[in-house]
mmCIF file of C-alpha atoms in Angstrom:
data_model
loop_
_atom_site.group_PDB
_atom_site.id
_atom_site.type_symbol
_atom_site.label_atom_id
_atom_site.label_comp_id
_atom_site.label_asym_id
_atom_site.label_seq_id
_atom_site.Cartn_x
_atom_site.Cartn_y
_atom_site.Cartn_z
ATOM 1 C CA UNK A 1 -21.974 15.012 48.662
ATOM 2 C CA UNK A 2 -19.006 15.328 46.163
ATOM 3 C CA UNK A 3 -19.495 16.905 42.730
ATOM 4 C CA UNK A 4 -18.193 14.577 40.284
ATOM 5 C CA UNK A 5 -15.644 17.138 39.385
ATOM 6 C CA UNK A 6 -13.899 16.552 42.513
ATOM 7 C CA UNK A 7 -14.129 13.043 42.446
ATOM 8 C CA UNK A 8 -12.776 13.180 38.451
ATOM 9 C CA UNK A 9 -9.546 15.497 40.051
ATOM 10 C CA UNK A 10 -8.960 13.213 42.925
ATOM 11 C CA UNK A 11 -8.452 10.029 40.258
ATOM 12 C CA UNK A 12 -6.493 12.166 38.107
ATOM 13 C CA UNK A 13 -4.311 13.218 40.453
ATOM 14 C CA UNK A 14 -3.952 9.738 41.823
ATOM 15 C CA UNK A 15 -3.143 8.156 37.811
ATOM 16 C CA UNK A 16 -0.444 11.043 37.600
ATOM 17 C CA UNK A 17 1.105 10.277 40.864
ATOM 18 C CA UNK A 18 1.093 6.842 39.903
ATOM 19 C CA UNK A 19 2.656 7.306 36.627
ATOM 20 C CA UNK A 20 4.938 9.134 38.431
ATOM 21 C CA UNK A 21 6.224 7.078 41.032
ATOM 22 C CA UNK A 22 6.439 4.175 38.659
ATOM 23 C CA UNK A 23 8.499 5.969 36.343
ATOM 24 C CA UNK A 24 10.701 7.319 39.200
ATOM 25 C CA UNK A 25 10.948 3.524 40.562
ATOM 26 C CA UNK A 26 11.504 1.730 37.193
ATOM 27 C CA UNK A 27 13.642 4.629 35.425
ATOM 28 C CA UNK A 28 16.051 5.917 38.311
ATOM 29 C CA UNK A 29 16.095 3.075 40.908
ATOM 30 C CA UNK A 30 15.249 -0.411 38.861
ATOM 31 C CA UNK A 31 14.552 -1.289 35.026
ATOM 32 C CA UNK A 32 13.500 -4.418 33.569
ATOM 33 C CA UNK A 33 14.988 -5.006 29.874
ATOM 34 C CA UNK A 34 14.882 -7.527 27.873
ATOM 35 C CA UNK A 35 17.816 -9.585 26.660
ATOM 36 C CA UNK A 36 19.430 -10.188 23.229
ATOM 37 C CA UNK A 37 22.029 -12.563 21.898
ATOM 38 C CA UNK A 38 24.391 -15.435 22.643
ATOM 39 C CA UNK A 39 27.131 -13.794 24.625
ATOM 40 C CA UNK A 40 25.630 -15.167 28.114
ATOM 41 C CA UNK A 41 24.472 -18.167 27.462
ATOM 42 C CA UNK A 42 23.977 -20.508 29.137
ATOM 43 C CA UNK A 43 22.510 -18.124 32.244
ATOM 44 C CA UNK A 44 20.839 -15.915 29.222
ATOM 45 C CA UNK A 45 18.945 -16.833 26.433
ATOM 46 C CA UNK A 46 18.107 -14.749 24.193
ATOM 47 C CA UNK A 47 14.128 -13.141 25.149
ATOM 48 C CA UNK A 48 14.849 -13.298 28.264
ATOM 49 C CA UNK A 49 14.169 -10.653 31.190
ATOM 50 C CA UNK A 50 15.499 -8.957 33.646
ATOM 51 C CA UNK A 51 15.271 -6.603 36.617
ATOM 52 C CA UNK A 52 18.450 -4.644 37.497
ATOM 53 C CA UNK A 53 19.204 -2.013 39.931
ATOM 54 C CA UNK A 54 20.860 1.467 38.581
ATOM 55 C CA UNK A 55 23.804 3.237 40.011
ATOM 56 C CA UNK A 56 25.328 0.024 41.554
ATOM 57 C CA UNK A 57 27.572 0.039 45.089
ATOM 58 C CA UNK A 58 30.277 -2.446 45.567
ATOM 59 C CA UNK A 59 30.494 -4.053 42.781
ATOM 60 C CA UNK A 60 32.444 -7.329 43.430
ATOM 61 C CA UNK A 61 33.996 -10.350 40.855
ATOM 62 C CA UNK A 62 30.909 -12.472 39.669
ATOM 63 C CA UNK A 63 28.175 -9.603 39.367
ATOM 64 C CA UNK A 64 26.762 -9.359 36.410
ATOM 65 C CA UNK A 65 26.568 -5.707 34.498
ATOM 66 C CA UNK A 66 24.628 -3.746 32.187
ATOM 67 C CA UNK A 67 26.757 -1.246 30.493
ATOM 68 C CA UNK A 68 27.013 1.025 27.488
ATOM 69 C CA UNK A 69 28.954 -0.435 24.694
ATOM 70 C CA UNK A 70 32.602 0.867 24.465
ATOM 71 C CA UNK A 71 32.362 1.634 20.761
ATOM 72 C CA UNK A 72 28.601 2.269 20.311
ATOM 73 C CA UNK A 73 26.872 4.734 22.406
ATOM 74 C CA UNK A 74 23.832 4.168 21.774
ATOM 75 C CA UNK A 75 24.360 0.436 22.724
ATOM 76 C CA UNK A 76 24.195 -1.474 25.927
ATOM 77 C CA UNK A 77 25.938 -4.894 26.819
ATOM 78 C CA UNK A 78 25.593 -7.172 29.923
ATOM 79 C CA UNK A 79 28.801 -8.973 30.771
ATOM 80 C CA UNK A 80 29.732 -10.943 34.087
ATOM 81 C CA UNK A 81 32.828 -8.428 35.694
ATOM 82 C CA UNK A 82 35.783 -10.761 36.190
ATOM 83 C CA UNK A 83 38.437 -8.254 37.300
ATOM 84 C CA UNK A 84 38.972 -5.268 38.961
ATOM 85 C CA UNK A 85 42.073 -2.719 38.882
ATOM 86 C CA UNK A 86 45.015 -4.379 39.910
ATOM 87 C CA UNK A 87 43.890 -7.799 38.636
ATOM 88 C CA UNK A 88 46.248 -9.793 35.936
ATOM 89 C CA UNK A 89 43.861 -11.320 33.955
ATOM 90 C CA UNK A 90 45.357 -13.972 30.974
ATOM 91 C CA UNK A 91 43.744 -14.892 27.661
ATOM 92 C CA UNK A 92 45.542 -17.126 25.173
ATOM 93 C CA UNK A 93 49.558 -16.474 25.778
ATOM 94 C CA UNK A 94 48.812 -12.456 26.068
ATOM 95 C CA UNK A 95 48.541 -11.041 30.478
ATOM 96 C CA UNK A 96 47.239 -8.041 30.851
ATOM 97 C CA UNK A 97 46.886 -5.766 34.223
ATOM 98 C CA UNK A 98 43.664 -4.304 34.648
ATOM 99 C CA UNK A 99 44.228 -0.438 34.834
ATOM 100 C CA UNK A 100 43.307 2.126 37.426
ATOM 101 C CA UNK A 101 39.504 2.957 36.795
ATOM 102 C CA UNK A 102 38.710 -0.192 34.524
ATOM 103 C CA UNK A 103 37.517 -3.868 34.792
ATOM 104 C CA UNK A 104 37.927 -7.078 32.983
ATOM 105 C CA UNK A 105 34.473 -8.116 31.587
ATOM 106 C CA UNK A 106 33.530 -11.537 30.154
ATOM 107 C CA UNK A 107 30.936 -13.314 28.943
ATOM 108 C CA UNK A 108 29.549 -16.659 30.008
ATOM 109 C CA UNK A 109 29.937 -18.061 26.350
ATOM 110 C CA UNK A 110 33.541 -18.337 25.817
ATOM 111 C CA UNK A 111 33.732 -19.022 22.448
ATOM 112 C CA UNK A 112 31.256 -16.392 21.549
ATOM 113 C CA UNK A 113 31.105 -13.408 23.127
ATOM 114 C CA UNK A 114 32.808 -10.016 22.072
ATOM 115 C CA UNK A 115 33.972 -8.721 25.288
ATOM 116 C CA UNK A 116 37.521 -7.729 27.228
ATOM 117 C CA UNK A 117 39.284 -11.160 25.893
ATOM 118 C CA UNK A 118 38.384 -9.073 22.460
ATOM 119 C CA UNK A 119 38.835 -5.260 22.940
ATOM 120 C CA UNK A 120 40.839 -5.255 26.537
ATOM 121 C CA UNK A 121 39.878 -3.774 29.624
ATOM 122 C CA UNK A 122 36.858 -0.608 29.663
ATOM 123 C CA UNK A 123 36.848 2.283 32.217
ATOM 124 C CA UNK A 124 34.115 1.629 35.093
ATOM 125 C CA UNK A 125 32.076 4.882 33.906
ATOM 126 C CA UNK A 126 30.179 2.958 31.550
ATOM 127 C CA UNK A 127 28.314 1.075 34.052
ATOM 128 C CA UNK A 128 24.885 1.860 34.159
ATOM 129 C CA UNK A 129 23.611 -1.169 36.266
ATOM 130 C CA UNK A 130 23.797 -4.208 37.998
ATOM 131 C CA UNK A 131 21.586 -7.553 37.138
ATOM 132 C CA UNK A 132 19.403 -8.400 40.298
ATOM 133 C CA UNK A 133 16.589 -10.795 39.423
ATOM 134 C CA UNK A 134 15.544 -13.008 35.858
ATOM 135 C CA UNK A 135 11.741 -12.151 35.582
ATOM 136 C CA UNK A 136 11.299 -14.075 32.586
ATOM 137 C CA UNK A 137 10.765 -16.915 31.294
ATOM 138 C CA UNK A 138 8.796 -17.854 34.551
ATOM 139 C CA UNK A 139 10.195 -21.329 34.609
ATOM 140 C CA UNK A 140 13.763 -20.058 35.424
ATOM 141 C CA UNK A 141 13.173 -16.985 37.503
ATOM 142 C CA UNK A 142 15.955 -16.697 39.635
ATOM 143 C CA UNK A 143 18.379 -13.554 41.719
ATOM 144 C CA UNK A 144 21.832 -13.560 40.860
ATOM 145 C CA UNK B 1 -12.593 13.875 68.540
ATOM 146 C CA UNK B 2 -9.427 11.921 67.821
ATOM 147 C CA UNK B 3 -11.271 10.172 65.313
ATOM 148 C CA UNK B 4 -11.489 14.077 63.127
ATOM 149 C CA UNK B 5 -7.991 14.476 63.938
ATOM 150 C CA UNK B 6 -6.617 11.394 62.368
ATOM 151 C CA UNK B 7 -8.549 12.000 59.356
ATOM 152 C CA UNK B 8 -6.895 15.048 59.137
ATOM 153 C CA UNK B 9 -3.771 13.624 59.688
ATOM 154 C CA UNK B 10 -3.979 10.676 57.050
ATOM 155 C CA UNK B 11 -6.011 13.606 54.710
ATOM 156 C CA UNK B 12 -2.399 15.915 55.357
ATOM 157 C CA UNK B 13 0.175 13.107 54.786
ATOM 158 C CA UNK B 14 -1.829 11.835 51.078
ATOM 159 C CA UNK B 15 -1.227 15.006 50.403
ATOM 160 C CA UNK B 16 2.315 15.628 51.316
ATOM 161 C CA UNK B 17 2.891 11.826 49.437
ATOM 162 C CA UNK B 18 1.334 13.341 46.638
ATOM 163 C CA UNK B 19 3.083 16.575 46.175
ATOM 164 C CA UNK B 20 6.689 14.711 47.028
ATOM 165 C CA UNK B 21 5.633 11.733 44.342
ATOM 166 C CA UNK B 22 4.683 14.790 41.310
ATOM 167 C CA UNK B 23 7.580 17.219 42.842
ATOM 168 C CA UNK B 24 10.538 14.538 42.564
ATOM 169 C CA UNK B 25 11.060 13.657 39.316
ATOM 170 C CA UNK B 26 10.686 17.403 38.169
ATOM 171 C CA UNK B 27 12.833 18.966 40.334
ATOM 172 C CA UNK B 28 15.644 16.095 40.866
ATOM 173 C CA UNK B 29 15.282 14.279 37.826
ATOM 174 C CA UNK B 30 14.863 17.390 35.581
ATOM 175 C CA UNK B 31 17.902 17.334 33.919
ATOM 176 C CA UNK B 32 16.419 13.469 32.490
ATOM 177 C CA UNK B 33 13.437 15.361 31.443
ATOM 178 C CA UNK B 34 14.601 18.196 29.705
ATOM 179 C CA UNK B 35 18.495 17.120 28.858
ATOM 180 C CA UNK B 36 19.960 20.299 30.025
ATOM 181 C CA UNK B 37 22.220 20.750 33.177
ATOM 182 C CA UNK B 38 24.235 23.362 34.473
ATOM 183 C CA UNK B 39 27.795 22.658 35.992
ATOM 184 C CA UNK B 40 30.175 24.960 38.083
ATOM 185 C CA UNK B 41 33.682 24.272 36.269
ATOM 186 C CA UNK B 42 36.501 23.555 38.831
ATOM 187 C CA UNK B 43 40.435 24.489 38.167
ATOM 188 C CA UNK B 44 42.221 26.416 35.313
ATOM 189 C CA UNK B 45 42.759 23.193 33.036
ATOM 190 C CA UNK B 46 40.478 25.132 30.361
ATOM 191 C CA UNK B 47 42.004 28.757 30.513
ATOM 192 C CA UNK B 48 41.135 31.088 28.886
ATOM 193 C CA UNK B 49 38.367 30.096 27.864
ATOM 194 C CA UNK B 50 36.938 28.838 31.211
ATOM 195 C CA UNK B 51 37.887 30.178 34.088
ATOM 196 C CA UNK B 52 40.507 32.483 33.289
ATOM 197 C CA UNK B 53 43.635 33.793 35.549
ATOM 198 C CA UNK B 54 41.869 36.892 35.454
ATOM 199 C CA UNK B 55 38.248 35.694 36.810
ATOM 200 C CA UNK B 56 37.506 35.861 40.434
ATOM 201 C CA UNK B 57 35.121 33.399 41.011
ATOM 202 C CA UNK B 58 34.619 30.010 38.854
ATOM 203 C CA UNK B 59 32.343 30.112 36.011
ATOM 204 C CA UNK B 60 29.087 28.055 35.548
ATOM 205 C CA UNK B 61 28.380 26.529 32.081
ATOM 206 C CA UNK B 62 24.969 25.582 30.638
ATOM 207 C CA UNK B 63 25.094 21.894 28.844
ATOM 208 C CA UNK B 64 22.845 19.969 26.658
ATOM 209 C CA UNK B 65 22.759 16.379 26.928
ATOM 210 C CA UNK B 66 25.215 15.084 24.538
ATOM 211 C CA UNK B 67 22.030 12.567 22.633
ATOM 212 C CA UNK B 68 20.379 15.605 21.518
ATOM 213 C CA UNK B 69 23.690 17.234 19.491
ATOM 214 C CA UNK B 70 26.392 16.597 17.134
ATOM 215 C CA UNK B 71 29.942 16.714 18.351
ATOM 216 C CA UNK B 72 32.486 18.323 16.306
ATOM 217 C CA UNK B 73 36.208 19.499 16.458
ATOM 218 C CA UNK B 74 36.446 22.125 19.123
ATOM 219 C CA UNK B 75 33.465 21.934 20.994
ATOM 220 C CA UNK B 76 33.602 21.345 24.786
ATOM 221 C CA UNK B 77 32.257 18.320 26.601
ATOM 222 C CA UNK B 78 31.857 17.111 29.647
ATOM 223 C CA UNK B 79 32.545 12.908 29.649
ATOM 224 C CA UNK B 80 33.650 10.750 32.533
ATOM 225 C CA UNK B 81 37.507 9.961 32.591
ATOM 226 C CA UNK B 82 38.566 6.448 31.943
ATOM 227 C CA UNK B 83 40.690 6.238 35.067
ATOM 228 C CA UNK B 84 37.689 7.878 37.944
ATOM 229 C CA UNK B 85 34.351 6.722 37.620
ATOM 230 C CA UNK B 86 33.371 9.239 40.177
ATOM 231 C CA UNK B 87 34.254 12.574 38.425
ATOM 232 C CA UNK B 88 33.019 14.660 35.376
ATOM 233 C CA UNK B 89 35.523 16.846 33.410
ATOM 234 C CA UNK B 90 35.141 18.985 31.196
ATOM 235 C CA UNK B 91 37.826 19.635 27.624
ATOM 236 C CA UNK B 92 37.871 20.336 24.712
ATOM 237 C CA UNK B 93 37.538 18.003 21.550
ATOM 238 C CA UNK B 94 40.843 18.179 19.205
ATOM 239 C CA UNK B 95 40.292 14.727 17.548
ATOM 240 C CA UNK B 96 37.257 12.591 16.249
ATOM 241 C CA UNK B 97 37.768 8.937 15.221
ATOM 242 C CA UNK B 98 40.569 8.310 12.075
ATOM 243 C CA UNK B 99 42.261 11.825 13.016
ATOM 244 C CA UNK B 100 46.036 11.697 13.918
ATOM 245 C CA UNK B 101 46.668 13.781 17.094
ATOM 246 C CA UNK B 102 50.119 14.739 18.502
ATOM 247 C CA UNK B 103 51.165 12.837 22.310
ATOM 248 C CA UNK B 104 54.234 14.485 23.740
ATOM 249 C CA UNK B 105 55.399 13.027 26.544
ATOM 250 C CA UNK B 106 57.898 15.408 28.318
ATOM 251 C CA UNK B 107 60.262 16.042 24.793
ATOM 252 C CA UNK B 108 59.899 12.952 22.542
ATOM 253 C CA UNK B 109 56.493 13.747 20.402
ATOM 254 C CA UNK B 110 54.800 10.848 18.909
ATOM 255 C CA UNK B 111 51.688 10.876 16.299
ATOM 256 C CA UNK B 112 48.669 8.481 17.331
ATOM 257 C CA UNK B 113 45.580 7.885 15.288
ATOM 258 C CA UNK B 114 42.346 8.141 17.258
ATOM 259 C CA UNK B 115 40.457 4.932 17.509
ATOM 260 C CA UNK B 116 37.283 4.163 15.894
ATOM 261 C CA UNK B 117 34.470 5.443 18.643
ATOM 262 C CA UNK B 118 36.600 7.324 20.228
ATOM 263 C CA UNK B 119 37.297 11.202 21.142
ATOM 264 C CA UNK B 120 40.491 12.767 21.570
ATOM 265 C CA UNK B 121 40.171 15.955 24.417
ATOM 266 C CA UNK B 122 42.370 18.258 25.891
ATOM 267 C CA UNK B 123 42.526 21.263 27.925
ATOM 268 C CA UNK B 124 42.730 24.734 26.551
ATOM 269 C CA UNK B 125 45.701 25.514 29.492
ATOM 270 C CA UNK B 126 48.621 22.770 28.317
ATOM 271 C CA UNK B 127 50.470 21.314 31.161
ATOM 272 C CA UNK B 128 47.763 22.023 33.276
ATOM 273 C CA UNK B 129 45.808 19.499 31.912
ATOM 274 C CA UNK B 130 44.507 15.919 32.859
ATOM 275 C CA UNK B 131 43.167 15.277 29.844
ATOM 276 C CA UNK B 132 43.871 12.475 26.398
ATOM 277 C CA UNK B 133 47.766 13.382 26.450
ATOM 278 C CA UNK B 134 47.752 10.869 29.918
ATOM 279 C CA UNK B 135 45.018 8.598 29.460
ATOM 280 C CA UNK B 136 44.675 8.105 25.857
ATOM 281 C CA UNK B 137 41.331 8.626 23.445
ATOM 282 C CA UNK B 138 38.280 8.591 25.630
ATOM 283 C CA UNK B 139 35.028 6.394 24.376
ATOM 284 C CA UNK B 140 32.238 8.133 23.066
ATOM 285 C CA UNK B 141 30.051 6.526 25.624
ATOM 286 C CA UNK B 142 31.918 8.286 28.380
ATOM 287 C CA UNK B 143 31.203 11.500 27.056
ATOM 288 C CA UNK B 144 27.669 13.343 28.774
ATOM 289 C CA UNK B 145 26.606 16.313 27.115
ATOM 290 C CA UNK B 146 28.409 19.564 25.384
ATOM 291 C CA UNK B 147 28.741 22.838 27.080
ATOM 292 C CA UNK B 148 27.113 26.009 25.138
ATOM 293 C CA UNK B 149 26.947 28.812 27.386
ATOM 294 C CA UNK B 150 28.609 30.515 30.316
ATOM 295 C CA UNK B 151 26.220 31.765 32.661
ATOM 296 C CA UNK B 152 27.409 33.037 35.512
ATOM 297 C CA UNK B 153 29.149 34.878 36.570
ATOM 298 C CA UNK B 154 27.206 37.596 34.853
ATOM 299 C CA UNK B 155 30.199 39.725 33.457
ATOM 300 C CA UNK B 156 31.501 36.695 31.774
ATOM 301 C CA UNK B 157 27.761 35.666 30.103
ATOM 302 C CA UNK B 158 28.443 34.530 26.678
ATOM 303 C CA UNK B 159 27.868 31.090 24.428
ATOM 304 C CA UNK B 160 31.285 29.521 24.362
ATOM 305 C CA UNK B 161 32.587 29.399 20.620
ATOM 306 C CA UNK B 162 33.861 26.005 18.779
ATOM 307 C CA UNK B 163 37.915 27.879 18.851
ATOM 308 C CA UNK B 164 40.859 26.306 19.412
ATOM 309 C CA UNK B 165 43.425 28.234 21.231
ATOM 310 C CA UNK B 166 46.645 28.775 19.082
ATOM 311 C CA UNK B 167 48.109 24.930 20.229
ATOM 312 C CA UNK B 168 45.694 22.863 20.061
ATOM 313 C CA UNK B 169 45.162 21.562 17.012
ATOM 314 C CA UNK B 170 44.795 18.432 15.002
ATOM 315 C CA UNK B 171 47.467 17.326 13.075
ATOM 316 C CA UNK B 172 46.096 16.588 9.771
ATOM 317 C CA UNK B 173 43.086 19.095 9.395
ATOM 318 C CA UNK B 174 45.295 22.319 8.940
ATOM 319 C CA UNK B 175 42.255 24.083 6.999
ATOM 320 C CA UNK B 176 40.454 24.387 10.508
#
């Protein structure tokens, strides 16, 4: 028979692996945040959630991106990608050509979102991930 | 008994899942956990103060994640450039936010103010450089942590001091 020591470890051990793997899965590989403002409406609302993917591959016109703010560090934005380097995006009478190492961001709310039409193009090494799935509210879950 | 045997198996692999699962995070995600890093520099763009003409082998440097410290004139950081989301470099920092900073491009000079939320770097070795005098003031969310010591190689051990070498300066804080 096992002393209930060993039995006590062997759940322990299990909770911390648990933890563990969780935290690895939802902090290096996934994340689920929740969502704040107008800038994307109408596909976000403000409250809602979502499950993104870190470090993303490939990223192609139409994803949509969670990235630190260009002027705040401490600040994150999501923004649908609209360009990428070579692109000659136009807004109002002004063109501008996407640079080497940047992309053209915009939100889904034209008329009010702060985003590239606003402060130009931002280098690519703010991305920190790439919207997969809205987990919330569960009468519009949906994968983008 | 292959019955024994299996159990042994399946006992040998919860454990291996185990170990990997609490090993992981500590040993490849450390540098998340405890905000400290350590970097082998690449190329003379920060001689003399990192890897000098006279060193033999490249140095490494010990950082701190750049959340857990201030950032002042002359301290080194390592941020993402603008134009390659794919490397890390490391400079020096000549210009915070509001400070006017000398561009020369070839001989013509020109004075630029540093936006707001923005850093203005540059290398230690001019000319040898890739650094703000091409691509301009780099964000402050590029930027990943600040160098404090060198650490190997061990003749060359020593905590890496907020100097500027004699041209690299701001323009308008002359009491530096």
């Amino acid at each position: 028979m096992k002393s209930k020591w060993r039995i006590c470890g062997g759940i322990l051990l299990k909770s911390i692996g648990c933890v563990c793997s969780l935290r690895v899965l939802f902090n290096d590989f996934y994340f689920l945040v929740g969502l704040n403002g107008p800038s994307m409406e109408p596909t976000f609302h403000t409250g809602d959630i979502i499950l993104g993917e870190r470090h993303p591959r490939n990223i192609a016109c139409g994803n949509i991106l969670v990235l630190r703010s260009p002027f705040d560090p401490d600040g994150y934005i999501v923004k649908r990608l609209m360009g990428l380097p070579g692109d000659i995006k136009r807004y109002g009478l002004t063109f501008t050509k996407v640079p080497e190492g940047h992309m053209w961001l915009e939100g889904d709310n034209g008329s009010n979102s702060r985003d590239s039409r606003v402060f130009g193009p931002v280098p690519q090494g703010l991305v920190t991930g790439r919207v997969l799935y809205k987990v919330w509210p569960l009468s519009d879950v949906r994968a983008f | 008994m292959p019955w024994r045997s299996l159990a042994a198996l399946g006992r040998i692999i919860q454990v291996a899942v185990t170990t990997a699962v609490l090993i992981y995070p500590l040993v490849f995600q450390g540098d998340k956990f405890f905000k400290v890093r350590v970097f082998k520099v690449n190329g003379r763009s920060m001689h003399p103060c990192l890897n000098p003409y006279s060193s033999k082998c490249d140095d490494w440097v010990y950082v701190r994640d750049v959340g857990e410290c201030e950032i002042h004139r002359g301290d080194v950081v390592t941020f993402i450039p603008p134009k390659d989301p794919s490397a890390l470099f490391i400079k020096r920092v000549i210009g915070l936010e509001g400070d006017t900073v000398v561009k020369s491009d070839g001989a013509s000079t020109s004075l630029i103010t540093v936006p707001l939320g923005h850093y203005w770097v540059e290398g230690d070795n001019k000319g040898l450089s890739i650094d703000s005098q091409q691509f301009g003031p780099v964000p402050k969310s590029l930027l990943q942590s600040k160098a404090f010591y060198i650490i190997w190689p061990p003749s060359r051990w020593k905590k890496i001091f907020n100097e500027f070498s004699s041209e690299c300066k701001p323009a308008n804080q002359s009491e530096i």
